[in-house]
GROMACS .gro file of C-alpha atoms in nm:
model
  406
    1UNK     CA    1 -10.013   3.498  -2.872
    2UNK     CA    2 -10.241   3.319  -2.688
    3UNK     CA    3 -10.464   3.095  -2.888
    4UNK     CA    4 -10.805   2.958  -2.868
    5UNK     CA    5 -10.714   2.587  -2.814
    6UNK     CA    6 -10.886   2.332  -2.958
    7UNK     CA    7 -10.893   2.071  -2.708
    8UNK     CA    8 -10.660   2.009  -2.404
    9UNK     CA    9 -10.404   1.716  -2.386
   10UNK     CA   10 -10.373   1.617  -2.051
   11UNK     CA   11 -10.085   1.450  -1.840
   12UNK     CA   12  -9.806   1.439  -2.056
   13UNK     CA   13  -9.584   1.240  -1.837
   14UNK     CA   14  -9.287   1.442  -1.768
   15UNK     CA   15  -9.208   1.461  -2.155
   16UNK     CA   16  -9.067   1.056  -2.176
   17UNK     CA   17  -8.798   1.037  -2.368
   18UNK     CA   18  -8.973   0.846  -2.640
   19UNK     CA   19  -9.225   1.173  -2.682
   20UNK     CA   20  -8.949   1.433  -2.720
   21UNK     CA   21  -8.711   1.260  -2.936
   22UNK     CA   22  -8.981   1.175  -3.243
   23UNK     CA   23  -8.881   0.940  -3.564
   24UNK     CA   24  -8.818   1.180  -3.804
   25UNK     CA   25  -9.019   1.129  -4.162
   26UNK     CA   26  -8.834   1.218  -4.481
   27UNK     CA   27  -8.993   1.437  -4.710
   28UNK     CA   28  -8.947   1.629  -5.053
   29UNK     CA   29  -8.785   1.978  -4.930
   30UNK     CA   30 -11.965   4.269  -2.934
   31UNK     CA   31 -11.835   4.572  -2.916
   32UNK     CA   32 -12.127   4.752  -3.113
   33UNK     CA   33 -12.148   4.465  -3.332
   34UNK     CA   34 -11.960   4.155  -3.205
   35UNK     CA   35 -12.187   3.867  -3.279
   36UNK     CA   36 -12.206   3.685  -2.945
   37UNK     CA   37 -12.032   3.298  -2.999
   38UNK     CA   38 -12.372   3.127  -2.905
   39UNK     CA   39 -12.575   3.330  -3.174
   40UNK     CA   40 -12.293   3.338  -3.452
   41UNK     CA   41 -12.222   2.960  -3.415
   42UNK     CA   42 -12.643   2.846  -3.452
   43UNK     CA   43 -12.645   3.118  -3.754
   44UNK     CA   44 -12.302   2.957  -3.875
   45UNK     CA   45 -12.406   2.566  -3.857
   46UNK     CA   46 -12.765   2.592  -3.856
   47UNK     CA   47 -12.803   2.851  -4.147
   48UNK     CA   48 -12.538   2.845  -4.396
   49UNK     CA   49 -12.458   2.466  -4.460
   50UNK     CA   50 -12.583   2.222  -4.696
   51UNK     CA   51 -12.809   1.933  -4.500
   52UNK     CA   52 -12.652   1.577  -4.573
   53UNK     CA   53 -12.689   1.256  -4.430
   54UNK     CA   54 -12.384   1.129  -4.563
   55UNK     CA   55 -12.205   1.391  -4.427
   56UNK     CA   56 -12.387   1.381  -4.084
   57UNK     CA   57 -12.315   0.988  -4.083
   58UNK     CA   58 -11.932   1.057  -4.131
   59UNK     CA   59 -11.900   1.317  -3.850
   60UNK     CA   60 -12.130   1.065  -3.604
   61UNK     CA   61 -11.950   0.712  -3.704
   62UNK     CA   62 -11.957   0.476  -3.399
   63UNK     CA   63 -11.598   0.470  -3.239
   64UNK     CA   64 -11.603   0.113  -3.360
   65UNK     CA   65 -11.569   0.193  -3.727
   66UNK     CA   66 -11.322   0.473  -3.690
   67UNK     CA   67 -10.988   0.396  -3.842
   68UNK     CA   68 -10.708   0.344  -3.658
   69UNK     CA   69 -10.367   0.332  -3.821
   70UNK     CA   70 -10.020   0.206  -3.635
   71UNK     CA   71  -9.733   0.355  -3.612
   72UNK     CA   72  -9.576   0.198  -3.969
   73UNK     CA   73  -9.874   0.310  -4.096
   74UNK     CA   74  -9.882   0.664  -4.056
   75UNK     CA   75  -9.498   0.729  -4.123
   76UNK     CA   76  -9.564   0.598  -4.460
   77UNK     CA   77  -9.846   0.830  -4.512
   78UNK     CA   78  -9.659   1.149  -4.381
   79UNK     CA   79  -9.398   1.035  -4.616
   80UNK     CA   80  -9.626   1.084  -4.918
   81UNK     CA   81  -9.767   1.429  -4.804
   82UNK     CA   82  -9.576   1.663  -5.086
   83UNK     CA   83  -9.453   1.949  -4.838
   84UNK     CA   84  -9.136   2.101  -4.740
   85UNK     CA   85  -9.276   2.154  -4.414
   86UNK     CA   86  -9.078   1.914  -4.152
   87UNK     CA   87  -9.372   1.644  -4.071
   88UNK     CA   88  -9.254   1.434  -3.803
   89UNK     CA   89  -9.417   1.147  -3.567
   90UNK     CA   90  -9.416   1.039  -3.249
   91UNK     CA   91  -9.673   0.888  -2.959
   92UNK     CA   92  -9.789   1.280  -2.895
   93UNK     CA   93  -9.828   1.336  -3.268
   94UNK     CA   94 -10.025   1.005  -3.248
   95UNK     CA   95 -10.254   1.098  -2.985
   96UNK     CA   96 -10.349   1.441  -3.167
   97UNK     CA   97 -10.448   1.233  -3.455
   98UNK     CA   98 -10.704   0.993  -3.281
   99UNK     CA   99 -10.846   1.301  -3.136
  100UNK     CA  100 -10.914   1.473  -3.489
  101UNK     CA  101 -10.997   1.141  -3.636
  102UNK     CA  102 -11.275   1.091  -3.328
  103UNK     CA  103 -11.377   1.360  -3.158
  104UNK     CA  104 -11.304   1.634  -3.321
  105UNK     CA  105 -11.482   1.456  -3.641
  106UNK     CA  106 -11.707   1.770  -3.692
  107UNK     CA  107 -11.424   2.045  -3.721
  108UNK     CA  108 -11.248   1.846  -3.975
  109UNK     CA  109 -11.559   1.798  -4.165
  110UNK     CA  110 -11.648   2.165  -4.118
  111UNK     CA  111 -11.325   2.301  -4.212
  112UNK     CA  112 -11.284   2.082  -4.560
  113UNK     CA  113 -11.622   2.307  -4.626
  114UNK     CA  114 -11.528   2.571  -4.534
  115UNK     CA  115 -11.170   2.535  -4.734
  116UNK     CA  116 -11.341   2.523  -5.048
  117UNK     CA  117 -11.393   2.918  -5.006
  118UNK     CA  118 -11.076   3.001  -4.778
  119UNK     CA  119 -10.787   2.770  -4.836
  120UNK     CA  120 -10.733   2.925  -5.204
  121UNK     CA  121 -10.703   3.296  -5.018
  122UNK     CA  122 -10.494   3.113  -4.754
  123UNK     CA  123 -10.240   2.976  -5.033
  124UNK     CA  124 -10.194   3.269  -5.204
  125UNK     CA  125 -10.079   3.435  -4.956
  126UNK     CA  126  -9.833   3.173  -4.862
  127UNK     CA  127  -9.711   3.134  -5.235
  128UNK     CA  128  -9.660   3.526  -5.234
  129UNK     CA  129  -9.395   3.463  -4.930
  130UNK     CA  130  -9.246   3.147  -5.007
  131UNK     CA  131  -9.413   2.929  -4.722
  132UNK     CA  132  -9.507   2.548  -4.663
  133UNK     CA  133  -9.865   2.576  -4.853
  134UNK     CA  134  -9.971   2.325  -4.521
  135UNK     CA  135  -9.960   2.602  -4.341
  136UNK     CA  136 -10.316   2.658  -4.475
  137UNK     CA  137 -10.452   2.413  -4.224
  138UNK     CA  138 -10.292   2.691  -3.913
  139UNK     CA  139 -10.665   2.871  -3.894
  140UNK     CA  140 -10.821   2.519  -3.813
  141UNK     CA  141 -10.624   2.530  -3.504
  142UNK     CA  142 -10.611   2.899  -3.427
  143UNK     CA  143 -10.953   2.978  -3.503
  144UNK     CA  144 -11.171   2.709  -3.671
  145UNK     CA  145 -11.179   2.903  -3.958
  146UNK     CA  146 -11.408   3.144  -3.804
  147UNK     CA  147 -11.332   3.497  -3.900
  148UNK     CA  148 -11.511   3.667  -3.618
  149UNK     CA  149 -11.318   3.433  -3.375
  150UNK     CA  150 -11.189   3.613  -3.036
  151UNK     CA  151 -10.949   3.510  -2.769
  152UNK     CA  152 -10.994   3.575  -2.409
  153UNK     CA  153 -10.615   3.754  -2.449
  154UNK     CA  154 -10.807   4.015  -2.721
  155UNK     CA  155 -10.664   3.770  -3.031
  156UNK     CA  156 -10.863   3.867  -3.330
  157UNK     CA  157 -10.961   3.641  -3.645
  158UNK     CA  158 -10.876   3.372  -3.852
  159UNK     CA  159 -10.497   3.368  -3.746
  160UNK     CA  160 -10.580   3.531  -3.429
  161UNK     CA  161 -10.364   3.823  -3.436
  162UNK     CA  162 -10.295   4.053  -3.126
  163UNK     CA  163 -10.354   4.392  -3.182
  164UNK     CA  164  -9.988   4.510  -3.158
  165UNK     CA  165  -9.856   4.231  -3.421
  166UNK     CA  166 -10.119   4.305  -3.654
  167UNK     CA  167 -10.060   4.620  -3.670
  168UNK     CA  168  -9.711   4.608  -3.725
  169UNK     CA  169  -9.787   4.408  -4.056
  170UNK     CA  170  -9.984   4.664  -4.168
  171UNK     CA  171 -10.349   4.532  -4.027
  172UNK     CA  172 -10.537   4.850  -3.967
  173UNK     CA  173 -10.778   4.849  -3.642
  174UNK     CA  174 -11.006   5.167  -3.571
  175UNK     CA  175 -11.352   5.216  -3.385
  176UNK     CA  176 -11.518   5.108  -3.751
  177UNK     CA  177 -11.277   4.800  -3.894
  178UNK     CA  178 -11.038   4.579  -3.747
  179UNK     CA  179 -10.875   4.410  -4.033
  180UNK     CA  180 -10.735   4.147  -3.879
  181UNK     CA  181 -11.108   3.996  -3.912
  182UNK     CA  182 -11.057   4.016  -4.307
  183UNK     CA  183 -10.995   3.728  -4.449
  184UNK     CA  184 -10.783   3.828  -4.733
  185UNK     CA  185 -10.562   4.103  -4.565
  186UNK     CA  186 -10.521   3.928  -4.231
  187UNK     CA  187 -10.408   3.590  -4.512
  188UNK     CA  188 -10.112   3.810  -4.620
  189UNK     CA  189 -10.038   3.955  -4.285
  190UNK     CA  190 -10.016   3.590  -4.154
  191UNK     CA  191  -9.783   3.486  -4.444
  192UNK     CA  192  -9.563   3.777  -4.419
  193UNK     CA  193  -9.521   3.688  -4.061
  194UNK     CA  194  -9.418   3.344  -4.104
  195UNK     CA  195  -9.140   3.429  -4.318
  196UNK     CA  196  -8.977   3.711  -4.154
  197UNK     CA  197  -8.971   3.412  -3.805
  198UNK     CA  198  -8.882   3.158  -4.069
  199UNK     CA  199  -8.533   3.402  -4.162
  200UNK     CA  200  -8.486   3.446  -3.821
  201UNK     CA  201  -8.526   3.075  -3.720
  202UNK     CA  202  -8.488   2.854  -4.044
  203UNK     CA  203  -8.682   2.588  -3.875
  204UNK     CA  204  -9.080   2.548  -3.947
  205UNK     CA  205  -9.134   2.413  -3.573
  206UNK     CA  206  -8.946   2.686  -3.407
  207UNK     CA  207  -9.178   2.938  -3.687
  208UNK     CA  208  -9.472   2.753  -3.527
  209UNK     CA  209  -9.368   2.778  -3.184
  210UNK     CA  210  -9.326   3.151  -3.192
  211UNK     CA  211  -9.607   3.208  -3.396
  212UNK     CA  212  -9.777   3.097  -3.124
  213UNK     CA  213  -9.558   3.213  -2.790
  214UNK     CA  214  -9.393   3.475  -2.955
  215UNK     CA  215  -9.021   3.517  -3.042
  216UNK     CA  216  -8.923   3.577  -2.688
  217UNK     CA  217  -9.063   3.288  -2.548
  218UNK     CA  218  -8.864   3.093  -2.802
  219UNK     CA  219  -8.580   3.241  -2.732
  220UNK     CA  220  -8.584   3.203  -2.352
  221UNK     CA  221  -8.639   2.817  -2.410
  222UNK     CA  222  -8.334   2.792  -2.649
  223UNK     CA  223  -8.166   2.947  -2.339
  224UNK     CA  224  -8.277   2.721  -2.093
  225UNK     CA  225  -8.209   2.427  -2.310
  226UNK     CA  226  -7.831   2.545  -2.338
  227UNK     CA  227  -7.815   2.685  -2.698
  228UNK     CA  228  -8.036   2.390  -2.839
  229UNK     CA  229  -8.225   2.495  -3.121
  230UNK     CA  230  -8.443   2.209  -3.224
  231UNK     CA  231  -8.827   2.214  -3.124
  232UNK     CA  232  -8.817   1.916  -2.972
  233UNK     CA  233  -8.512   1.950  -2.756
  234UNK     CA  234  -8.623   2.294  -2.624
  235UNK     CA  235  -8.995   2.179  -2.602
  236UNK     CA  236  -8.974   2.075  -2.194
  237UNK     CA  237  -8.879   2.503  -2.165
  238UNK     CA  238  -9.158   2.606  -2.352
  239UNK     CA  239  -9.492   2.740  -2.225
  240UNK     CA  240  -9.752   2.436  -2.198
  241UNK     CA  241  -9.996   2.560  -2.489
  242UNK     CA  242  -9.716   2.613  -2.667
  243UNK     CA  243  -9.583   2.236  -2.626
  244UNK     CA  244  -9.906   2.095  -2.736
  245UNK     CA  245  -9.911   2.391  -3.056
  246UNK     CA  246  -9.700   2.218  -3.291
  247UNK     CA  247  -9.801   1.858  -3.252
  248UNK     CA  248 -10.142   1.939  -3.271
  249UNK     CA  249 -10.136   2.089  -3.588
  250UNK     CA  250  -9.910   1.817  -3.750
  251UNK     CA  251 -10.163   1.631  -3.677
  252UNK     CA  252 -10.426   1.832  -3.792
  253UNK     CA  253 -10.265   1.828  -4.141
  254UNK     CA  254 -10.224   1.426  -4.135
  255UNK     CA  255 -10.596   1.417  -4.069
  256UNK     CA  256 -10.719   1.665  -4.292
  257UNK     CA  257 -10.478   1.525  -4.585
  258UNK     CA  258 -10.648   1.180  -4.546
  259UNK     CA  259 -10.922   1.255  -4.473
  260UNK     CA  260 -11.085   1.023  -4.696
  261UNK     CA  261 -10.907   0.756  -4.509
  262UNK     CA  262 -11.099   0.785  -4.214
  263UNK     CA  263 -11.400   0.878  -4.349
  264UNK     CA  264 -11.450   1.222  -4.299
  265UNK     CA  265 -11.664   1.395  -4.562
  266UNK     CA  266 -11.670   1.790  -4.597
  267UNK     CA  267 -11.968   1.948  -4.439
  268UNK     CA  268 -11.996   2.258  -4.717
  269UNK     CA  269 -12.141   2.585  -4.698
  270UNK     CA  270 -12.443   2.664  -4.900
  271UNK     CA  271 -12.336   2.778  -5.275
  272UNK     CA  272 -12.458   3.133  -5.163
  273UNK     CA  273 -12.159   3.159  -4.935
  274UNK     CA  274 -11.932   3.197  -5.192
  275UNK     CA  275 -12.142   3.419  -5.455
  276UNK     CA  276 -12.004   3.746  -5.382
  277UNK     CA  277 -11.818   3.998  -5.553
  278UNK     CA  278 -11.667   4.363  -5.432
  279UNK     CA  279 -11.773   4.730  -5.454
  280UNK     CA  280 -11.617   5.054  -5.370
  281UNK     CA  281 -11.774   5.250  -5.132
  282UNK     CA  282 -11.600   5.591  -5.044
  283UNK     CA  283 -11.854   5.781  -4.806
  284UNK     CA  284 -11.959   5.681  -4.471
  285UNK     CA  285 -12.234   5.451  -4.436
  286UNK     CA  286 -12.400   5.213  -4.197
  287UNK     CA  287 -12.486   4.869  -4.339
  288UNK     CA  288 -12.840   4.890  -4.178
  289UNK     CA  289 -12.855   5.198  -4.457
  290UNK     CA  290 -12.737   4.944  -4.725
  291UNK     CA  291 -13.005   4.694  -4.618
  292UNK     CA  292 -13.281   4.977  -4.616
  293UNK     CA  293 -13.210   5.001  -4.973
  294UNK     CA  294 -13.116   4.687  -5.118
  295UNK     CA  295 -13.332   4.459  -4.907
  296UNK     CA  296 -13.022   4.205  -4.774
  297UNK     CA  297 -13.009   4.104  -4.471
  298UNK     CA  298 -12.802   4.339  -4.286
  299UNK     CA  299 -12.663   4.042  -4.050
  300UNK     CA  300 -12.540   3.842  -4.374
  301UNK     CA  301 -12.380   4.211  -4.481
  302UNK     CA  302 -12.178   4.159  -4.205
  303UNK     CA  303 -12.134   3.810  -4.241
  304UNK     CA  304 -11.980   3.822  -4.553
  305UNK     CA  305 -11.776   4.129  -4.414
  306UNK     CA  306 -11.617   4.025  -4.088
  307UNK     CA  307 -11.380   4.284  -4.047
  308UNK     CA  308 -11.686   4.610  -4.012
  309UNK     CA  309 -11.686   4.567  -3.614
  310UNK     CA  310 -11.928   4.902  -3.614
  311UNK     CA  311 -12.156   4.815  -3.907
  312UNK     CA  312 -12.021   5.149  -4.051
  313UNK     CA  313 -11.851   5.228  -4.368
  314UNK     CA  314 -11.607   5.481  -4.240
  315UNK     CA  315 -11.572   5.776  -4.495
  316UNK     CA  316 -11.208   5.712  -4.678
  317UNK     CA  317 -11.034   5.884  -4.978
  318UNK     CA  318 -10.940   5.547  -5.066
  319UNK     CA  319 -11.246   5.397  -4.978
  320UNK     CA  320 -11.384   5.026  -4.869
  321UNK     CA  321 -11.427   4.733  -5.053
  322UNK     CA  322 -11.730   4.578  -4.901
  323UNK     CA  323 -11.830   4.226  -5.031
  324UNK     CA  324 -12.168   4.233  -5.196
  325UNK     CA  325 -12.397   3.900  -5.316
  326UNK     CA  326 -12.359   3.873  -5.708
  327UNK     CA  327 -12.727   3.900  -5.741
  328UNK     CA  328 -12.729   4.238  -5.594
  329UNK     CA  329 -12.430   4.376  -5.787
  330UNK     CA  330 -12.676   4.544  -6.050
  331UNK     CA  331 -12.876   4.702  -5.771
  332UNK     CA  332 -12.604   4.800  -5.618
  333UNK     CA  333 -12.510   5.009  -5.935
  334UNK     CA  334 -12.855   5.119  -5.982
  335UNK     CA  335 -12.866   5.293  -5.615
  336UNK     CA  336 -12.517   5.408  -5.586
  337UNK     CA  337 -12.640   5.756  -5.604
  338UNK     CA  338 -12.900   5.724  -5.335
  339UNK     CA  339 -12.664   5.611  -5.101
  340UNK     CA  340 -12.560   5.947  -5.047
  341UNK     CA  341 -12.810   6.198  -5.191
  342UNK     CA  342 -13.129   6.077  -5.030
  343UNK     CA  343 -13.200   6.339  -4.733
  344UNK     CA  344 -13.416   6.068  -4.501
  345UNK     CA  345 -13.206   5.771  -4.539
  346UNK     CA  346 -12.883   5.992  -4.473
  347UNK     CA  347 -12.980   5.976  -4.140
  348UNK     CA  348 -12.994   5.635  -4.084
  349UNK     CA  349 -12.608   5.616  -4.247
  350UNK     CA  350 -12.479   5.760  -3.872
  351UNK     CA  351 -12.798   5.719  -3.637
  352UNK     CA  352 -12.833   5.344  -3.706
  353UNK     CA  353 -12.528   5.175  -3.583
  354UNK     CA  354 -12.662   4.817  -3.431
  355UNK     CA  355 -12.689   4.571  -3.671
  356UNK     CA  356 -12.942   4.276  -3.639
  357UNK     CA  357 -12.834   3.941  -3.558
  358UNK     CA  358 -13.055   3.619  -3.590
  359UNK     CA  359 -13.260   3.639  -3.317
  360UNK     CA  360 -13.317   3.262  -3.196
  361UNK     CA  361 -13.561   3.086  -2.885
  362UNK     CA  362 -13.525   2.722  -2.835
  363UNK     CA  363 -13.878   2.559  -2.791
  364UNK     CA  364 -13.912   2.220  -2.611
  365UNK     CA  365 -14.224   2.049  -2.773
  366UNK     CA  366 -14.510   1.962  -2.546
  367UNK     CA  367 -14.797   1.714  -2.608
  368UNK     CA  368 -15.018   1.771  -2.907
  369UNK     CA  369 -14.762   1.982  -3.053
  370UNK     CA  370 -14.712   1.960  -3.455
  371UNK     CA  371 -14.476   2.172  -3.661
  372UNK     CA  372 -14.769   2.332  -3.810
  373UNK     CA  373 -14.906   2.447  -3.500
  374UNK     CA  374 -14.524   2.594  -3.384
  375UNK     CA  375 -14.492   2.776  -3.726
  376UNK     CA  376 -14.813   2.910  -3.670
  377UNK     CA  377 -14.743   3.043  -3.314
  378UNK     CA  378 -14.367   3.198  -3.423
  379UNK     CA  379 -14.491   3.292  -3.783
  380UNK     CA  380 -14.218   3.064  -3.941
  381UNK     CA  381 -14.268   2.799  -4.203
  382UNK     CA  382 -14.253   2.418  -4.145
  383UNK     CA  383 -13.981   2.395  -4.379
  384UNK     CA  384 -13.766   2.678  -4.221
  385UNK     CA  385 -13.821   2.472  -3.881
  386UNK     CA  386 -13.696   2.106  -4.071
  387UNK     CA  387 -13.432   2.281  -4.222
  388UNK     CA  388 -13.292   2.506  -3.870
  389UNK     CA  389 -13.303   2.151  -3.692
  390UNK     CA  390 -13.186   1.874  -3.962
  391UNK     CA  391 -13.523   1.724  -3.938
  392UNK     CA  392 -13.631   1.466  -4.159
  393UNK     CA  393 -13.992   1.439  -4.127
  394UNK     CA  394 -14.260   1.606  -3.970
  395UNK     CA  395 -14.263   1.376  -3.653
  396UNK     CA  396 -14.201   1.537  -3.315
  397UNK     CA  397 -14.095   1.391  -2.959
  398UNK     CA  398 -14.250   1.534  -2.659
  399UNK     CA  399 -13.924   1.743  -2.461
  400UNK     CA  400 -13.744   1.759  -2.781
  401UNK     CA  401 -13.597   2.096  -2.819
  402UNK     CA  402 -13.595   2.281  -3.162
  403UNK     CA  403 -13.438   2.626  -3.266
  404UNK     CA  404 -13.652   2.882  -3.410
  405UNK     CA  405 -13.541   3.194  -3.551
  406UNK     CA  406 -13.743   3.500  -3.538
   0.00000   0.00000   0.00000
């Protein structure tokens, strides 16, 4: 399973013995509906996260102010993480700790914020199968906690399931729905898969290697290593990405757990991000049609229902649970009969397939421009421009670039 790499670590010096033998730490046991990455990132970062100057300062902390820990300090702190996962330390892991605490501070801050919504979902699934709860940080490595994430090899969702693997673990993929992108269903499938791998290898480091590269590559590496079954002993025989995957995950756990030590503050989504509930729909209906009836922006409906790949809820006897904002639950109940009886709007159920995504332009400030003039030109408010671009005042600079959603 090919993964989206968060960063690349180059030149491992042929796996020196000091790196391959870690110091062990004792622990207590857009098809029709694809959102283009650039558009989604802007939608994700510019609209749905709170503006907090302290958070931004923590993310953009000067390098000389970033906490640097010694080997002894890292080992002592790793000992205190309450997990049965075999955390360990070596020079490779230390370099990734420095990466996460320095160049990847934005990722850590955003993941901490998103984690307030997603981590309970991940933990519930992991607990169901008795997997270590620190595996909740795996989607940080896999997808940057982005349910829309798609790799060049075709892996999808928070946990980056390939099509066949997802289907084996009960995730339905068809022209309308891709359950690999469903946070609840994919988390349950991932936890079940991780548990199954553990029953095979009895070693969580090998489990992660198999999750990343596939059991076939791990078994091959064990053979090339003369039957040795320690991750660090078979590591030279694994694919390059997998050689980095496990130490990267251990470093991610450490920095996420001790984010306060590194002065990284959570970049939190707006409260509206969490305020959803589910309703059951059994008939075929488009998100555009629901938007027409309720006034909810269709792109937001898809944002909170990432498994709907075509913008259409398919007809199903068991029905499909769609997430809707709390504030609209009463309206959905009142309009339920209209979903399928209005002859005019019924046409929208089939004919309207494309769902709107935020349309934006990048405006370059010219001499004499003011926020009021720019807003009037594009039909948006000054407060909106300031929010989208994290502006603290109305002052503009010539050549400054502004994101404008139209």
